[in-house]
């Protein structure tokens, strides 16, 4: 009986909240030049910051991979070891990508 009552109350709450939601405001008109400006700012985001993000994320993945590999070794879990090695390689590759992006940004900056 209590289960039916709680299900009934939950259904009633969902219905009440769905009907009380405020309508969303209409979106501002879309103009082509606005989109072009957004594209420019996205493109102008320097490679150095993207490179830094990739290097940090890659270091985290590499660390996670080392930890998983070690745990797999300690527990004799071959699957966990392989997953750890794969994550470590993924992290190393992402770090290399970040370094390349930073180098590209430095090279572009010296050509301006």
PDB file of N, CA and C in Angstrom:
ATOM      1  N   UNK A   1       0.824  -1.190   0.000  1.00  0.00           N
ATOM      2  CA  UNK A   1       0.000   0.000   0.000  1.00  0.00           C
ATOM      3  C   UNK A   1       0.864   1.248   0.000  1.00  0.00           C
ATOM      4  N   UNK A   2       1.917   1.250   0.829  1.00  0.00           N
ATOM      5  CA  UNK A   2       2.785   2.412   0.909  1.00  0.00           C
ATOM      6  C   UNK A   2       3.525   2.636  -0.404  1.00  0.00           C
ATOM      7  N   UNK A   3       3.903   1.539  -1.061  1.00  0.00           N
ATOM      8  CA  UNK A   3       4.586   1.644  -2.347  1.00  0.00           C
ATOM      9  C   UNK A   3       3.696   2.305  -3.383  1.00  0.00           C
ATOM     10  N   UNK A   4       2.411   1.930  -3.401  1.00  0.00           N
ATOM     11  CA  UNK A   4       1.471   2.527  -4.350  1.00  0.00           C
ATOM     12  C   UNK A   4       1.270   4.007  -4.074  1.00  0.00           C
ATOM     13  N   UNK A   5       1.215   4.353  -2.802  1.00  0.00           N
ATOM     14  CA  UNK A   5       1.024   5.744  -2.432  1.00  0.00           C
ATOM     15  C   UNK A   5       2.224   6.590  -2.838  1.00  0.00           C
ATOM     16  N   UNK A   6       3.428   6.082  -2.593  1.00  0.00           N
ATOM     17  CA  UNK A   6       4.618   6.861  -2.963  1.00  0.00           C
ATOM     18  C   UNK A   6       4.737   6.989  -4.479  1.00  0.00           C
ATOM     19  N   UNK A   7       4.371   5.943  -5.219  1.00  0.00           N
ATOM     20  CA  UNK A   7       4.398   6.028  -6.681  1.00  0.00           C
ATOM     21  C   UNK A   7       3.382   7.058  -7.170  1.00  0.00           C
ATOM     22  N   UNK A   8       2.205   7.078  -6.531  1.00  0.00           N
ATOM     23  CA  UNK A   8       1.169   8.039  -6.895  1.00  0.00           C
ATOM     24  C   UNK A   8       1.641   9.474  -6.632  1.00  0.00           C
ATOM     25  N   UNK A   9       2.276   9.693  -5.474  1.00  0.00           N
ATOM     26  CA  UNK A   9       2.770  11.022  -5.116  1.00  0.00           C
ATOM     27  C   UNK A   9       3.874  11.442  -6.074  1.00  0.00           C
ATOM     28  N   UNK A  10       4.774  10.529  -6.391  1.00  0.00           N
ATOM     29  CA  UNK A  10       5.867  10.851  -7.303  1.00  0.00           C
ATOM     30  C   UNK A  10       5.332  11.231  -8.678  1.00  0.00           C
ATOM     31  N   UNK A  11       4.345  10.495  -9.158  1.00  0.00           N
ATOM     32  CA  UNK A  11       3.744  10.808 -10.457  1.00  0.00           C
ATOM     33  C   UNK A  11       3.066  12.169 -10.411  1.00  0.00           C
ATOM     34  N   UNK A  12       2.376  12.449  -9.334  1.00  0.00           N
ATOM     35  CA  UNK A  12       1.711  13.749  -9.193  1.00  0.00           C
ATOM     36  C   UNK A  12       2.712  14.891  -9.168  1.00  0.00           C
ATOM     37  N   UNK A  13       3.832  14.685  -8.492  1.00  0.00           N
ATOM     38  CA  UNK A  13       4.862  15.727  -8.424  1.00  0.00           C
ATOM     39  C   UNK A  13       5.463  15.983  -9.808  1.00  0.00           C
ATOM     40  N   UNK A  14       5.702  14.906 -10.550  1.00  0.00           N
ATOM     41  CA  UNK A  14       6.250  15.089 -11.907  1.00  0.00           C
ATOM     42  C   UNK A  14       5.283  15.874 -12.779  1.00  0.00           C
ATOM     43  N   UNK A  15       4.006  15.553 -12.695  1.00  0.00           N
ATOM     44  CA  UNK A  15       3.011  16.263 -13.492  1.00  0.00           C
ATOM     45  C   UNK A  15       2.921  17.726 -13.077  1.00  0.00           C
ATOM     46  N   UNK A  16       2.964  17.975 -11.790  1.00  0.00           N
ATOM     47  CA  UNK A  16       2.847  19.345 -11.300  1.00  0.00           C
ATOM     48  C   UNK A  16       4.044  20.181 -11.721  1.00  0.00           C
ATOM     49  N   UNK A  17       5.231  19.621 -11.615  1.00  0.00           N
ATOM     50  CA  UNK A  17       6.411  20.413 -11.967  1.00  0.00           C
ATOM     51  C   UNK A  17       6.524  20.597 -13.465  1.00  0.00           C
ATOM     52  N   UNK A  18       6.055  19.624 -14.240  1.00  0.00           N
ATOM     53  CA  UNK A  18       6.162  19.788 -15.693  1.00  0.00           C
ATOM     54  C   UNK A  18       5.198  20.855 -16.200  1.00  0.00           C
ATOM     55  N   UNK A  19       4.063  21.030 -15.534  1.00  0.00           N
ATOM     56  CA  UNK A  19       3.114  22.049 -15.982  1.00  0.00           C
ATOM     57  C   UNK A  19       3.462  23.425 -15.445  1.00  0.00           C
ATOM     58  N   UNK A  20       4.289  23.512 -14.396  1.00  0.00           N
ATOM     59  CA  UNK A  20       4.629  24.797 -13.805  1.00  0.00           C
ATOM     60  C   UNK A  20       5.908  25.415 -14.372  1.00  0.00           C
ATOM     61  N   UNK A  21       6.572  24.714 -15.250  1.00  0.00           N
ATOM     62  CA  UNK A  21       7.809  25.253 -15.800  1.00  0.00           C
ATOM     63  C   UNK A  21       7.536  26.505 -16.609  1.00  0.00           C
ATOM     64  N   UNK A  22       8.451  27.444 -16.472  1.00  0.00           N
ATOM     65  CA  UNK A  22       8.315  28.672 -17.234  1.00  0.00           C
ATOM     66  C   UNK A  22       8.639  28.407 -18.699  1.00  0.00           C
ATOM     67  N   UNK A  23       7.920  29.039 -19.574  1.00  0.00           N
ATOM     68  CA  UNK A  23       8.283  28.867 -20.979  1.00  0.00           C
ATOM     69  C   UNK A  23       9.641  29.516 -21.230  1.00  0.00           C
ATOM     70  N   UNK A  24      10.390  28.944 -22.106  1.00  0.00           N
ATOM     71  CA  UNK A  24      11.707  29.499 -22.393  1.00  0.00           C
ATOM     72  C   UNK A  24      11.565  30.759 -23.227  1.00  0.00           C
ATOM     73  N   UNK A  25      12.473  31.668 -22.992  1.00  0.00           N
ATOM     74  CA  UNK A  25      12.464  32.921 -23.746  1.00  0.00           C
ATOM     75  C   UNK A  25      12.848  32.638 -25.187  1.00  0.00           C
ATOM     76  N   UNK A  26      12.278  33.376 -26.107  1.00  0.00           N
ATOM     77  CA  UNK A  26      12.659  33.161 -27.499  1.00  0.00           C
ATOM     78  C   UNK A  26      14.130  33.522 -27.689  1.00  0.00           C
ATOM     79  N   UNK A  27      14.767  32.782 -28.553  1.00  0.00           N
ATOM     80  CA  UNK A  27      16.170  33.023 -28.839  1.00  0.00           C
ATOM     81  C   UNK A  27      16.325  34.309 -29.631  1.00  0.00           C
ATOM     82  N   UNK A  28      17.463  34.947 -29.401  1.00  0.00           N
ATOM     83  CA  UNK A  28      17.762  36.156 -30.166  1.00  0.00           C
ATOM     84  C   UNK A  28      17.918  35.784 -31.635  1.00  0.00           C
ATOM     85  N   UNK A  29      17.600  36.705 -32.510  1.00  0.00           N
ATOM     86  CA  UNK A  29      17.731  36.386 -33.930  1.00  0.00           C
ATOM     87  C   UNK A  29      19.175  36.017 -34.259  1.00  0.00           C
ATOM     88  N   UNK A  30      19.302  35.096 -35.147  1.00  0.00           N
ATOM     89  CA  UNK A  30      20.624  34.632 -35.554  1.00  0.00           C
ATOM     90  C   UNK A  30      21.062  35.408 -36.791  1.00  0.00           C
ATOM     91  N   UNK A  31      22.210  36.004 -36.686  1.00  0.00           N
ATOM     92  CA  UNK A  31      22.761  36.722 -37.822  1.00  0.00           C
ATOM     93  C   UNK A  31      24.062  36.061 -38.231  1.00  0.00           C
ATOM     94  N   UNK A  32      24.310  36.030 -39.498  1.00  0.00           N
ATOM     95  CA  UNK A  32      25.502  35.363 -40.015  1.00  0.00           C
ATOM     96  C   UNK A  32      26.780  35.990 -39.465  1.00  0.00           C
ATOM     97  N   UNK A  33      26.796  37.326 -39.331  1.00  0.00           N
ATOM     98  CA  UNK A  33      28.028  37.953 -38.865  1.00  0.00           C
ATOM     99  C   UNK A  33      28.326  37.602 -37.408  1.00  0.00           C
ATOM    100  N   UNK A  34      27.266  37.343 -36.617  1.00  0.00           N
ATOM    101  CA  UNK A  34      27.495  36.911 -35.239  1.00  0.00           C
ATOM    102  C   UNK A  34      28.205  35.566 -35.217  1.00  0.00           C
ATOM    103  N   UNK A  35      27.768  34.664 -36.095  1.00  0.00           N
ATOM    104  CA  UNK A  35      28.389  33.347 -36.158  1.00  0.00           C
ATOM    105  C   UNK A  35      29.838  33.477 -36.616  1.00  0.00           C
ATOM    106  N   UNK A  36      30.103  34.359 -37.555  1.00  0.00           N
ATOM    107  CA  UNK A  36      31.472  34.546 -38.031  1.00  0.00           C
ATOM    108  C   UNK A  36      32.362  35.066 -36.903  1.00  0.00           C
ATOM    109  N   UNK A  37      31.848  35.986 -36.097  1.00  0.00           N
ATOM    110  CA  UNK A  37      32.625  36.503 -34.978  1.00  0.00           C
ATOM    111  C   UNK A  37      32.931  35.392 -33.984  1.00  0.00           C
ATOM    112  N   UNK A  38      31.939  34.524 -33.714  1.00  0.00           N
ATOM    113  CA  UNK A  38      32.176  33.414 -32.795  1.00  0.00           C
ATOM    114  C   UNK A  38      33.211  32.456 -33.355  1.00  0.00           C
ATOM    115  N   UNK A  39      33.150  32.191 -34.658  1.00  0.00           N
ATOM    116  CA  UNK A  39      34.134  31.313 -35.280  1.00  0.00           C
ATOM    117  C   UNK A  39      35.526  31.898 -35.159  1.00  0.00           C
ATOM    118  N   UNK A  40      35.645  33.197 -35.328  1.00  0.00           N
ATOM    119  CA  UNK A  40      36.951  33.830 -35.248  1.00  0.00           C
ATOM    120  C   UNK A  40      37.524  33.702 -33.835  1.00  0.00           C
ATOM    121  N   UNK A  41      36.701  33.930 -32.829  1.00  0.00           N
ATOM    122  CA  UNK A  41      37.225  33.844 -31.472  1.00  0.00           C
ATOM    123  C   UNK A  41      37.603  32.402 -31.138  1.00  0.00           C
ATOM    124  N   UNK A  42      36.848  31.442 -31.653  1.00  0.00           N
ATOM    125  CA  UNK A  42      37.204  30.045 -31.424  1.00  0.00           C
ATOM    126  C   UNK A  42      38.522  29.706 -32.112  1.00  0.00           C
ATOM    127  N   UNK A  43      38.679  30.175 -33.338  1.00  0.00           N
ATOM    128  CA  UNK A  43      39.914  29.897 -34.068  1.00  0.00           C
ATOM    129  C   UNK A  43      41.101  30.606 -33.446  1.00  0.00           C
ATOM    130  N   UNK A  44      40.838  31.780 -32.889  1.00  0.00           N
ATOM    131  CA  UNK A  44      41.925  32.554 -32.321  1.00  0.00           C
ATOM    132  C   UNK A  44      42.339  32.068 -30.937  1.00  0.00           C
ATOM    133  N   UNK A  45      41.571  31.155 -30.374  1.00  0.00           N
ATOM    134  CA  UNK A  45      42.000  30.585 -29.099  1.00  0.00           C
ATOM    135  C   UNK A  45      43.352  29.943 -29.371  1.00  0.00           C
ATOM    136  N   UNK A  46      44.345  30.456 -28.732  1.00  0.00           N
ATOM    137  CA  UNK A  46      45.700  30.044 -29.097  1.00  0.00           C
ATOM    138  C   UNK A  46      45.958  28.576 -28.817  1.00  0.00           C
ATOM    139  N   UNK A  47      46.822  28.038 -29.640  1.00  0.00           N
ATOM    140  CA  UNK A  47      47.187  26.632 -29.531  1.00  0.00           C
ATOM    141  C   UNK A  47      47.894  26.357 -28.206  1.00  0.00           C
ATOM    142  N   UNK A  48      48.512  27.383 -27.652  1.00  0.00           N
ATOM    143  CA  UNK A  48      49.232  27.182 -26.400  1.00  0.00           C
ATOM    144  C   UNK A  48      48.272  26.750 -25.298  1.00  0.00           C
ATOM    145  N   UNK A  49      47.111  27.417 -25.205  1.00  0.00           N
ATOM    146  CA  UNK A  49      46.166  27.038 -24.151  1.00  0.00           C
ATOM    147  C   UNK A  49      45.568  25.662 -24.431  1.00  0.00           C
ATOM    148  N   UNK A  50      45.279  25.365 -25.710  1.00  0.00           N
ATOM    149  CA  UNK A  50      44.781  24.029 -26.026  1.00  0.00           C
ATOM    150  C   UNK A  50      45.860  22.991 -25.751  1.00  0.00           C
ATOM    151  N   UNK A  51      47.108  23.363 -26.059  1.00  0.00           N
ATOM    152  CA  UNK A  51      48.212  22.451 -25.805  1.00  0.00           C
ATOM    153  C   UNK A  51      48.384  22.177 -24.324  1.00  0.00           C
ATOM    154  N   UNK A  52      48.240  23.220 -23.527  1.00  0.00           N
ATOM    155  CA  UNK A  52      48.355  23.051 -22.078  1.00  0.00           C
ATOM    156  C   UNK A  52      47.255  22.137 -21.560  1.00  0.00           C
ATOM    157  N   UNK A  53      46.033  22.347 -22.054  1.00  0.00           N
ATOM    158  CA  UNK A  53      44.918  21.486 -21.642  1.00  0.00           C
ATOM    159  C   UNK A  53      45.205  20.034 -21.999  1.00  0.00           C
ATOM    160  N   UNK A  54      45.678  19.798 -23.217  1.00  0.00           N
ATOM    161  CA  UNK A  54      45.956  18.429 -23.640  1.00  0.00           C
ATOM    162  C   UNK A  54      47.101  17.815 -22.848  1.00  0.00           C
ATOM    163  N   UNK A  55      48.114  18.607 -22.542  1.00  0.00           N
ATOM    164  CA  UNK A  55      49.225  18.065 -21.763  1.00  0.00           C
ATOM    165  C   UNK A  55      48.768  17.675 -20.364  1.00  0.00           C
ATOM    166  N   UNK A  56      47.941  18.509 -19.734  1.00  0.00           N
ATOM    167  CA  UNK A  56      47.454  18.202 -18.386  1.00  0.00           C
ATOM    168  C   UNK A  56      46.527  16.991 -18.381  1.00  0.00           C
ATOM    169  N   UNK A  57      45.592  16.957 -19.340  1.00  0.00           N
ATOM    170  CA  UNK A  57      44.690  15.807 -19.415  1.00  0.00           C
ATOM    171  C   UNK A  57      45.476  14.535 -19.705  1.00  0.00           C
ATOM    172  N   UNK A  58      46.480  14.651 -20.576  1.00  0.00           N
ATOM    173  CA  UNK A  58      47.309  13.497 -20.899  1.00  0.00           C
ATOM    174  C   UNK A  58      48.087  13.001 -19.693  1.00  0.00           C
ATOM    175  N   UNK A  59      48.607  13.929 -18.900  1.00  0.00           N
ATOM    176  CA  UNK A  59      49.339  13.529 -17.688  1.00  0.00           C
ATOM    177  C   UNK A  59      48.414  12.803 -16.720  1.00  0.00           C
ATOM    178  N   UNK A  60      47.182  13.279 -16.615  1.00  0.00           N
ATOM    179  CA  UNK A  60      46.212  12.616 -15.745  1.00  0.00           C
ATOM    180  C   UNK A  60      45.899  11.211 -16.222  1.00  0.00           C
ATOM    181  N   UNK A  61      45.715  11.057 -17.538  1.00  0.00           N
ATOM    182  CA  UNK A  61      45.425   9.739 -18.089  1.00  0.00           C
ATOM    183  C   UNK A  61      46.624   8.800 -17.914  1.00  0.00           C
ATOM    184  N   UNK A  62      47.821   9.348 -18.089  1.00  0.00           N
ATOM    185  CA  UNK A  62      49.013   8.522 -17.910  1.00  0.00           C
ATOM    186  C   UNK A  62      49.115   8.043 -16.462  1.00  0.00           C
ATOM    187  N   UNK A  63      48.854   8.937 -15.529  1.00  0.00           N
ATOM    188  CA  UNK A  63      48.891   8.578 -14.109  1.00  0.00           C
ATOM    189  C   UNK A  63      47.830   7.530 -13.792  1.00  0.00           C
ATOM    190  N   UNK A  64      46.629   7.719 -14.336  1.00  0.00           N
ATOM    191  CA  UNK A  64      45.558   6.743 -14.127  1.00  0.00           C
ATOM    192  C   UNK A  64      45.970   5.385 -14.691  1.00  0.00           C
ATOM    193  N   UNK A  65      46.583   5.399 -15.860  1.00  0.00           N
ATOM    194  CA  UNK A  65      47.020   4.156 -16.483  1.00  0.00           C
ATOM    195  C   UNK A  65      48.071   3.441 -15.656  1.00  0.00           C
ATOM    196  N   UNK A  66      49.018   4.203 -15.125  1.00  0.00           N
ATOM    197  CA  UNK A  66      50.049   3.589 -14.273  1.00  0.00           C
ATOM    198  C   UNK A  66      49.422   2.959 -13.034  1.00  0.00           C
ATOM    199  N   UNK A  67      48.450   3.658 -12.453  1.00  0.00           N
ATOM    200  CA  UNK A  67      47.787   3.142 -11.253  1.00  0.00           C
ATOM    201  C   UNK A  67      47.016   1.857 -11.568  1.00  0.00           C
ATOM    202  N   UNK A  68      46.292   1.849 -12.685  1.00  0.00           N
ATOM    203  CA  UNK A  68      45.519   0.661 -13.057  1.00  0.00           C
ATOM    204  C   UNK A  68      46.447  -0.512 -13.357  1.00  0.00           C
ATOM    205  N   UNK A  69      47.542  -0.220 -14.034  1.00  0.00           N
ATOM    206  CA  UNK A  69      48.518  -1.259 -14.354  1.00  0.00           C
ATOM    207  C   UNK A  69      49.087  -1.862 -13.066  1.00  0.00           C
ATOM    208  N   UNK A  70      49.441  -0.998 -12.124  1.00  0.00           N
ATOM    209  CA  UNK A  70      49.990  -1.464 -10.843  1.00  0.00           C
ATOM    210  C   UNK A  70      48.963  -2.286 -10.073  1.00  0.00           C
ATOM    211  N   UNK A  71      47.720  -1.805 -10.033  1.00  0.00           N
ATOM    212  CA  UNK A  71      46.671  -2.561  -9.331  1.00  0.00           C
ATOM    213  C   UNK A  71      46.447  -3.913  -9.991  1.00  0.00           C
ATOM    214  N   UNK A  72      46.463  -3.942 -11.293  1.00  0.00           N
ATOM    215  CA  UNK A  72      46.314  -5.211 -11.998  1.00  0.00           C
ATOM    216  C   UNK A  72      47.455  -6.156 -11.698  1.00  0.00           C
ATOM    217  N   UNK A  73      48.657  -5.590 -11.582  1.00  0.00           N
ATOM    218  CA  UNK A  73      49.820  -6.408 -11.256  1.00  0.00           C
ATOM    219  C   UNK A  73      49.697  -6.968  -9.841  1.00  0.00           C
ATOM    220  N   UNK A  74      49.274  -6.129  -8.907  1.00  0.00           N
ATOM    221  CA  UNK A  74      49.152  -6.570  -7.519  1.00  0.00           C
ATOM    222  C   UNK A  74      48.064  -7.621  -7.332  1.00  0.00           C
ATOM    223  N   UNK A  75      46.998  -7.516  -8.117  1.00  0.00           N
ATOM    224  CA  UNK A  75      45.867  -8.445  -7.974  1.00  0.00           C
ATOM    225  C   UNK A  75      45.905  -9.571  -9.004  1.00  0.00           C
ATOM    226  N   UNK A  76      46.961  -9.619  -9.795  1.00  0.00           N
ATOM    227  CA  UNK A  76      47.091 -10.607 -10.881  1.00  0.00           C
ATOM    228  C   UNK A  76      45.914 -10.544 -11.847  1.00  0.00           C
ATOM    229  N   UNK A  77      45.434  -9.346 -12.122  1.00  0.00           N
ATOM    230  CA  UNK A  77      44.319  -9.131 -13.051  1.00  0.00           C
ATOM    231  C   UNK A  77      44.905  -8.639 -14.378  1.00  0.00           C
ATOM    232  N   UNK A  78      45.078  -9.562 -15.303  1.00  0.00           N
ATOM    233  CA  UNK A  78      45.713  -9.238 -16.588  1.00  0.00           C
ATOM    234  C   UNK A  78      44.891  -8.204 -17.370  1.00  0.00           C
ATOM    235  N   UNK A  79      43.584  -8.301 -17.294  1.00  0.00           N
ATOM    236  CA  UNK A  79      42.714  -7.360 -18.003  1.00  0.00           C
ATOM    237  C   UNK A  79      42.944  -5.931 -17.503  1.00  0.00           C
ATOM    238  N   UNK A  80      43.033  -5.777 -16.188  1.00  0.00           N
ATOM    239  CA  UNK A  80      43.241  -4.448 -15.599  1.00  0.00           C
ATOM    240  C   UNK A  80      44.622  -3.911 -15.985  1.00  0.00           C
ATOM    241  N   UNK A  81      45.603  -4.807 -16.037  1.00  0.00           N
ATOM    242  CA  UNK A  81      46.942  -4.387 -16.457  1.00  0.00           C
ATOM    243  C   UNK A  81      46.914  -3.838 -17.882  1.00  0.00           C
ATOM    244  N   UNK A  82      46.226  -4.554 -18.774  1.00  0.00           N
ATOM    245  CA  UNK A  82      46.161  -4.126 -20.174  1.00  0.00           C
ATOM    246  C   UNK A  82      45.406  -2.810 -20.328  1.00  0.00           C
ATOM    247  N   UNK A  83      44.325  -2.677 -19.561  1.00  0.00           N
ATOM    248  CA  UNK A  83      43.581  -1.410 -19.591  1.00  0.00           C
ATOM    249  C   UNK A  83      44.460  -0.267 -19.098  1.00  0.00           C
ATOM    250  N   UNK A  84      45.254  -0.541 -18.076  1.00  0.00           N
ATOM    251  CA  UNK A  84      46.159   0.476 -17.548  1.00  0.00           C
ATOM    252  C   UNK A  84      47.220   0.867 -18.562  1.00  0.00           C
ATOM    253  N   UNK A  85      47.794  -0.117 -19.234  1.00  0.00           N
ATOM    254  CA  UNK A  85      48.812   0.171 -20.245  1.00  0.00           C
ATOM    255  C   UNK A  85      48.218   0.985 -21.399  1.00  0.00           C
ATOM    256  N   UNK A  86      46.981   0.631 -21.801  1.00  0.00           N
ATOM    257  CA  UNK A  86      46.318   1.368 -22.878  1.00  0.00           C
ATOM    258  C   UNK A  86      46.046   2.819 -22.461  1.00  0.00           C
ATOM    259  N   UNK A  87      45.582   3.023 -21.229  1.00  0.00           N
ATOM    260  CA  UNK A  87      45.295   4.376 -20.739  1.00  0.00           C
ATOM    261  C   UNK A  87      46.589   5.186 -20.648  1.00  0.00           C
ATOM    262  N   UNK A  88      47.664   4.527 -20.227  1.00  0.00           N
ATOM    263  CA  UNK A  88      48.959   5.200 -20.140  1.00  0.00           C
ATOM    264  C   UNK A  88      49.416   5.658 -21.527  1.00  0.00           C
ATOM    265  N   UNK A  89      49.282   4.793 -22.521  1.00  0.00           N
ATOM    266  CA  UNK A  89      49.655   5.164 -23.895  1.00  0.00           C
ATOM    267  C   UNK A  89      48.773   6.293 -24.427  1.00  0.00           C
ATOM    268  N   UNK A  90      47.482   6.243 -24.097  1.00  0.00           N
ATOM    269  CA  UNK A  90      46.567   7.312 -24.506  1.00  0.00           C
ATOM    270  C   UNK A  90      47.012   8.645 -23.905  1.00  0.00           C
ATOM    271  N   UNK A  91      47.401   8.613 -22.641  1.00  0.00           N
ATOM    272  CA  UNK A  91      47.872   9.830 -21.978  1.00  0.00           C
ATOM    273  C   UNK A  91      49.152  10.353 -22.595  1.00  0.00           C
ATOM    274  N   UNK A  92      50.078   9.454 -22.908  1.00  0.00           N
ATOM    275  CA  UNK A  92      51.334   9.874 -23.529  1.00  0.00           C
ATOM    276  C   UNK A  92      51.081  10.517 -24.889  1.00  0.00           C
ATOM    277  N   UNK A  93      50.164   9.919 -25.664  1.00  0.00           N
ATOM    278  CA  UNK A  93      49.840  10.477 -26.982  1.00  0.00           C
ATOM    279  C   UNK A  93      49.200  11.858 -26.847  1.00  0.00           C
ATOM    280  N   UNK A  94      48.324  12.018 -25.870  1.00  0.00           N
ATOM    281  CA  UNK A  94      47.670  13.307 -25.674  1.00  0.00           C
ATOM    282  C   UNK A  94      48.680  14.360 -25.222  1.00  0.00           C
ATOM    283  N   UNK A  95      49.649  13.959 -24.425  1.00  0.00           N
ATOM    284  CA  UNK A  95      50.695  14.902 -24.029  1.00  0.00           C
ATOM    285  C   UNK A  95      51.523  15.330 -25.236  1.00  0.00           C
ATOM    286  N   UNK A  96      51.833  14.395 -26.111  1.00  0.00           N
ATOM    287  CA  UNK A  96      52.585  14.719 -27.330  1.00  0.00           C
ATOM    288  C   UNK A  96      51.804  15.698 -28.204  1.00  0.00           C
ATOM    289  N   UNK A  97      50.491  15.477 -28.301  1.00  0.00           N
ATOM    290  CA  UNK A  97      49.644  16.388 -29.059  1.00  0.00           C
ATOM    291  C   UNK A  97      49.704  17.788 -28.464  1.00  0.00           C
ATOM    292  N   UNK A  98      49.623  17.871 -27.146  1.00  0.00           N
ATOM    293  CA  UNK A  98      49.689  19.166 -26.465  1.00  0.00           C
ATOM    294  C   UNK A  98      51.013  19.865 -26.722  1.00  0.00           C
ATOM    295  N   UNK A  99      52.093  19.111 -26.677  1.00  0.00           N
ATOM    296  CA  UNK A  99      53.403  19.710 -26.947  1.00  0.00           C
ATOM    297  C   UNK A  99      53.479  20.229 -28.375  1.00  0.00           C
ATOM    298  N   UNK A 100      52.937  19.473 -29.316  1.00  0.00           N
ATOM    299  CA  UNK A 100      52.935  19.910 -30.713  1.00  0.00           C
ATOM    300  C   UNK A 100      52.099  21.179 -30.889  1.00  0.00           C
ATOM    301  N   UNK A 101      50.960  21.245 -30.211  1.00  0.00           N
ATOM    302  CA  UNK A 101      50.115  22.437 -30.297  1.00  0.00           C
ATOM    303  C   UNK A 101      50.841  23.653 -29.731  1.00  0.00           C
ATOM    304  N   UNK A 102      51.540  23.482 -28.626  1.00  0.00           N
ATOM    305  CA  UNK A 102      52.282  24.602 -28.039  1.00  0.00           C
ATOM    306  C   UNK A 102      53.415  25.036 -28.964  1.00  0.00           C
ATOM    307  N   UNK A 103      54.086  24.084 -29.581  1.00  0.00           N
ATOM    308  CA  UNK A 103      55.168  24.428 -30.500  1.00  0.00           C
ATOM    309  C   UNK A 103      54.611  25.169 -31.707  1.00  0.00           C
ATOM    310  N   UNK A 104      53.483  24.711 -32.223  1.00  0.00           N
ATOM    311  CA  UNK A 104      52.854  25.380 -33.360  1.00  0.00           C
ATOM    312  C   UNK A 104      52.490  26.820 -33.003  1.00  0.00           C
ATOM    313  N   UNK A 105      51.974  27.033 -31.784  1.00  0.00           N
ATOM    314  CA  UNK A 105      51.623  28.375 -31.359  1.00  0.00           C
ATOM    315  C   UNK A 105      52.870  29.259 -31.272  1.00  0.00           C
ATOM    316  N   UNK A 106      53.954  28.712 -30.739  1.00  0.00           N
ATOM    317  CA  UNK A 106      55.207  29.493 -30.670  1.00  0.00           C
ATOM    318  C   UNK A 106      55.711  29.837 -32.067  1.00  0.00           C
ATOM    319  N   UNK A 107      55.646  28.867 -32.980  1.00  0.00           N
ATOM    320  CA  UNK A 107      56.105  29.102 -34.347  1.00  0.00           C
ATOM    321  C   UNK A 107      55.228  30.131 -35.063  1.00  0.00           C
ATOM    322  N   UNK A 108      53.910  30.062 -34.848  1.00  0.00           N
ATOM    323  CA  UNK A 108      53.009  31.033 -35.454  1.00  0.00           C
ATOM    324  C   UNK A 108      53.249  32.419 -34.895  1.00  0.00           C
ATOM    325  N   UNK A 109      53.539  32.489 -33.600  1.00  0.00           N
ATOM    326  CA  UNK A 109      53.778  33.780 -32.952  1.00  0.00           C
ATOM    327  C   UNK A 109      55.037  34.451 -33.459  1.00  0.00           C
ATOM    328  N   UNK A 110      56.046  33.672 -33.799  1.00  0.00           N
ATOM    329  CA  UNK A 110      57.292  34.262 -34.287  1.00  0.00           C
ATOM    330  C   UNK A 110      57.188  34.703 -35.741  1.00  0.00           C
ATOM    331  N   UNK A 111      56.182  34.208 -36.466  1.00  0.00           N
ATOM    332  CA  UNK A 111      56.009  34.585 -37.870  1.00  0.00           C
ATOM    333  C   UNK A 111      55.127  35.817 -38.045  1.00  0.00           C
ATOM    334  N   UNK A 112      54.559  36.308 -36.989  1.00  0.00           N
ATOM    335  CA  UNK A 112      53.634  37.459 -37.109  1.00  0.00           C
ATOM    336  C   UNK A 112      54.379  38.747 -37.153  1.00  0.00           C
TER     337      UNK A 112
END
